[in-house]
Coordinates of C-alpha atoms in Angstrom, one line a residue:
X1 CA 92.0 93.5 99.7
X2 CA 93.8 96.4 97.8
X3 CA 91.5 96.8 94.9
X4 CA 89.4 99.2 96.9
X5 CA 92.3 101.5 97.0
X6 CA 92.4 101.8 93.2
X7 CA 90.7 105.2 92.3
X8 CA 88.1 105.4 89.7
X9 CA 90.3 107.5 87.4
X10 CA 93.0 104.8 87.6
X11 CA 90.4 102.1 86.7
X12 CA 89.4 104.2 83.7
X13 CA 93.0 104.4 82.6
X14 CA 93.4 100.7 83.2
X15 CA 90.3 99.9 80.9
X16 CA 91.5 102.2 78.2
X17 CA 95.0 100.7 78.4
X18 CA 93.7 97.2 78.1
X19 CA 91.2 98.0 75.5
X20 CA 94.0 99.6 73.4
X21 CA 96.2 96.7 73.7
X22 CA 93.3 94.4 72.6
X23 CA 92.7 96.5 69.6
X24 CA 96.4 96.4 68.6
X25 CA 96.5 92.7 68.9
X26 CA 93.4 92.2 66.8
X27 CA 94.8 94.1 64.1
X28 CA 98.3 92.6 64.3
X29 CA 97.2 89.1 64.3
X30 CA 94.1 89.2 62.2
X31 CA 94.4 92.5 60.4
X32 CA 90.7 93.5 61.4
X33 CA 88.7 95.0 64.3
X34 CA 85.8 92.8 63.5
X35 CA 87.3 89.8 65.6
X36 CA 87.3 92.0 68.7
X37 CA 84.3 89.9 70.3
X38 CA 86.8 87.0 70.1
X39 CA 89.3 88.9 72.1
X40 CA 87.2 89.3 75.1
X41 CA 89.0 86.6 77.0
X42 CA 92.3 88.3 76.2
X43 CA 90.9 91.5 77.5
X44 CA 90.0 89.8 80.7
X45 CA 93.3 88.3 80.8
X46 CA 95.2 91.6 80.6
X47 CA 92.7 93.5 82.8
X48 CA 93.2 90.8 85.5
X49 CA 97.0 91.3 85.4
X50 CA 96.5 95.1 85.5
X51 CA 94.4 94.9 88.6
X52 CA 96.9 92.6 90.2
X53 CA 99.9 94.9 89.4
X54 CA 97.9 98.0 90.6
X55 CA 96.9 96.1 93.9
X56 CA 100.5 95.3 94.5
X57 CA 101.5 98.8 93.9
X58 CA 98.8 100.1 96.4
X59 CA 100.1 97.7 98.9
X60 CA 103.7 98.9 98.5
X61 CA 102.6 102.4 98.8
X62 CA 100.7 101.7 102.0
X63 CA 103.7 99.9 103.4
X64 CA 105.7 102.9 103.0
X65 CA 102.9 105.1 104.6
X66 CA 102.7 102.6 107.4
X67 CA 106.5 102.7 108.0
X68 CA 106.4 106.6 108.3
X69 CA 103.4 106.2 110.7
X70 CA 105.1 103.7 113.1
X71 CA 108.3 105.8 113.0
X72 CA 106.3 108.8 114.1
X73 CA 104.7 106.8 116.8
X74 CA 108.1 105.6 118.1
X75 CA 109.2 109.2 118.3
X76 CA 106.4 110.4 120.4
X77 CA 106.6 107.1 122.6
X78 CA 110.1 108.1 123.2
X79 CA 109.0 111.6 124.3
X80 CA 106.8 109.9 127.0
X81 CA 103.4 109.7 125.4
X82 CA 101.0 107.0 126.0
X83 CA 100.2 104.6 123.2
X84 CA 96.7 106.1 122.8
X85 CA 98.2 109.6 122.5
X86 CA 101.0 108.2 120.2
X87 CA 98.4 107.1 117.8
X88 CA 96.6 110.4 117.8
X89 CA 99.9 112.3 117.4
X90 CA 101.1 110.0 114.5
X91 CA 97.8 110.8 112.8
X92 CA 98.5 114.5 113.1
X93 CA 102.1 114.0 111.8
X94 CA 100.8 112.3 108.7
X95 CA 98.5 115.1 107.8
X96 CA 101.2 117.2 106.1
X97 CA 102.7 114.1 104.4
X98 CA 99.6 112.4 102.8
X99 CA 96.2 113.5 101.6
X100 CA 93.0 112.8 103.2
X101 CA 92.2 110.2 100.5
X102 CA 95.2 108.0 101.3
X103 CA 94.7 104.7 103.0
X104 CA 97.0 105.5 106.0
X105 CA 95.1 108.8 106.8
X106 CA 91.7 107.1 106.6
X107 CA 93.0 104.4 109.0
X108 CA 94.4 106.8 111.5
X109 CA 91.4 108.9 111.5
X110 CA 89.3 105.9 112.2
X111 CA 91.5 104.7 114.9
X112 CA 91.5 108.2 116.5
X113 CA 87.8 108.1 116.5
X114 CA 87.7 104.7 118.1
X115 CA 90.1 105.9 120.8
X116 CA 87.8 109.0 121.4
X117 CA 84.9 106.4 121.9
X118 CA 87.1 105.0 124.8
X119 CA 88.0 101.8 122.8
X120 CA 91.1 100.1 124.3
X121 CA 94.3 100.7 122.1
X122 CA 94.9 96.9 121.7
X123 CA 91.4 96.4 120.2
X124 CA 91.8 99.5 118.0
X125 CA 95.1 98.2 116.5
X126 CA 93.8 94.6 116.0
X127 CA 91.0 95.9 114.0
X128 CA 93.4 97.9 112.0
X129 CA 95.3 94.8 111.3
X130 CA 92.2 92.9 110.3
X131 CA 91.1 95.6 107.9
X132 CA 94.4 95.7 106.0
X133 CA 95.4 92.1 106.3
X134 CA 99.0 93.3 105.7
X135 CA 101.8 91.2 107.2
X136 CA 103.8 94.2 108.6
X137 CA 100.7 95.6 110.3
X138 CA 100.0 92.2 111.7
X139 CA 103.6 91.8 113.0
X140 CA 103.6 95.2 114.6
X141 CA 100.2 94.6 116.3
X142 CA 101.2 91.2 117.5
X143 CA 104.4 92.7 119.1
X144 CA 102.2 95.4 120.7
X145 CA 99.7 93.0 122.1
X146 CA 102.5 90.7 123.5
X147 CA 104.2 93.7 125.1
X148 CA 101.1 94.8 126.7
X149 CA 100.4 91.5 128.2
X150 CA 104.1 90.9 129.4
X151 CA 103.9 94.0 131.5
X152 CA 107.7 94.7 130.8
X153 CA 109.2 97.7 129.1
X154 CA 106.5 97.9 126.4
X155 CA 107.7 101.2 125.0
X156 CA 111.3 99.7 124.3
X157 CA 109.8 96.7 122.8
X158 CA 107.5 98.6 120.4
X159 CA 110.3 100.9 119.4
X160 CA 112.6 97.9 118.7
X161 CA 109.7 96.3 116.5
X162 CA 109.3 99.6 114.7
X163 CA 113.0 99.7 113.8
X164 CA 113.1 96.1 112.5
X165 CA 109.8 96.5 110.5
X166 CA 111.1 99.7 109.1
X167 CA 114.5 98.2 108.1
X168 CA 112.6 95.2 106.5
X169 CA 110.4 97.5 104.4
X170 CA 113.4 99.7 103.3
X171 CA 115.4 96.6 102.3
X172 CA 112.5 95.2 100.2
X173 CA 112.0 98.5 98.5
X174 CA 115.7 98.5 97.5
X175 CA 115.2 95.1 96.0
X176 CA 111.9 96.2 94.2
X177 CA 114.0 99.1 92.8
X178 CA 116.6 96.7 91.5
X179 CA 113.9 94.5 89.8
X180 CA 112.3 97.6 88.2
X181 CA 114.8 97.5 85.3
X182 CA 114.1 93.9 84.7
X183 CA 110.3 94.7 84.5
X184 CA 111.0 97.6 82.1
X185 CA 112.9 95.3 79.8
X186 CA 110.1 92.7 80.0
X187 CA 107.6 95.3 78.9
X188 CA 109.7 96.4 76.1
X189 CA 110.3 92.7 75.0
X190 CA 106.5 92.3 75.0
X191 CA 106.0 95.3 72.7
X192 CA 108.8 94.4 70.2
X193 CA 106.8 91.6 68.3
X194 CA 103.9 94.2 67.7
X195 CA 106.3 96.9 66.6
X196 CA 108.1 94.5 64.0
X197 CA 104.8 93.2 62.6
X198 CA 103.3 96.7 62.3
X199 CA 106.5 98.0 60.6
X200 CA 106.3 95.0 58.0
X201 CA 102.6 95.6 57.4
X202 CA 103.4 99.1 56.5
X203 CA 106.6 98.5 54.4
X204 CA 106.2 94.8 53.1
X205 CA 102.4 94.5 52.9
X206 CA 102.5 92.0 50.1
X207 CA 105.0 89.7 52.2
X208 CA 102.5 89.4 55.0
X209 CA 99.2 89.4 53.0
X210 CA 99.3 85.5 52.9
X211 CA 98.7 85.5 56.5
X212 CA 95.5 87.5 56.5
X213 CA 92.0 87.0 54.9
X214 CA 92.3 83.3 54.6
X215 CA 91.5 80.2 57.0
X216 CA 95.2 78.9 56.8
X217 CA 96.7 82.3 57.8
X218 CA 94.1 82.7 60.6
X219 CA 95.3 79.3 61.9
X220 CA 98.9 80.3 61.9
X221 CA 98.2 83.6 63.5
X222 CA 96.1 82.1 66.2
X223 CA 98.8 79.7 66.9
X224 CA 101.3 82.6 67.1
X225 CA 98.9 84.5 69.5
X226 CA 98.7 81.4 71.8
X227 CA 102.5 81.2 71.8
X228 CA 102.8 85.0 72.5
X229 CA 100.3 84.8 75.4
X230 CA 102.1 81.6 76.9
X231 CA 105.4 83.5 76.7
X232 CA 103.9 86.6 78.3
X233 CA 102.6 84.5 81.3
X234 CA 105.8 82.7 81.8
X235 CA 107.7 86.0 81.6
X236 CA 105.4 87.5 84.3
X237 CA 106.3 84.7 86.6
X238 CA 109.9 85.3 86.1
X239 CA 109.9 89.1 86.7
X240 CA 107.0 89.4 89.2
X241 CA 109.1 88.0 92.2
X242 CA 107.5 88.1 95.6
X243 CA 110.1 89.8 97.8

């Protein structure tokens, strides 16, 4: 869902990063770049994780953008605007904050166009929810639709929903910030084995020479590679906690 928000330049950086990691691994574990074709599964393994991390990052960015947008909507609703005009005004308020290429600006521009085509606000927001598939958006749209059907004080209900959703997003952001240090430590730990082996290859080349250029050494290093990848996967499950 969020892969489409990853820019081409970011994809290029991700490909270069993953390729660099693969090249370093081939040299560290086998002392040669000739085995690169055998590392294609490893490249796919790391690239898939990179795409997953970037997609998660894009979703988190969108949630922050969405929080700002519904807070802007709540402000104009308080001023007496209709929901339709609140969506339009929120889109205008977002213009100085986010560029045209951001997901939230594109979504609000699209919703404004749909409203100009006389499409009901409920349907506009429901399509917005379907396009994003994001839980916070779905919750907001469900509250909005229920408030419209109930015929009660829909403005107050929507403003209360905005407050709860905003607090939820802010709380989860704080938790993500606390987990960021653990993720950094994990990334450093992942790099340490490569640094140690590269250092030993440069300073104690004879000591490690038995592990390269012979079948027995290749088997040992292949086993070490499998253990490393397994530990990496296990570590990701620990630090990549769904908040």
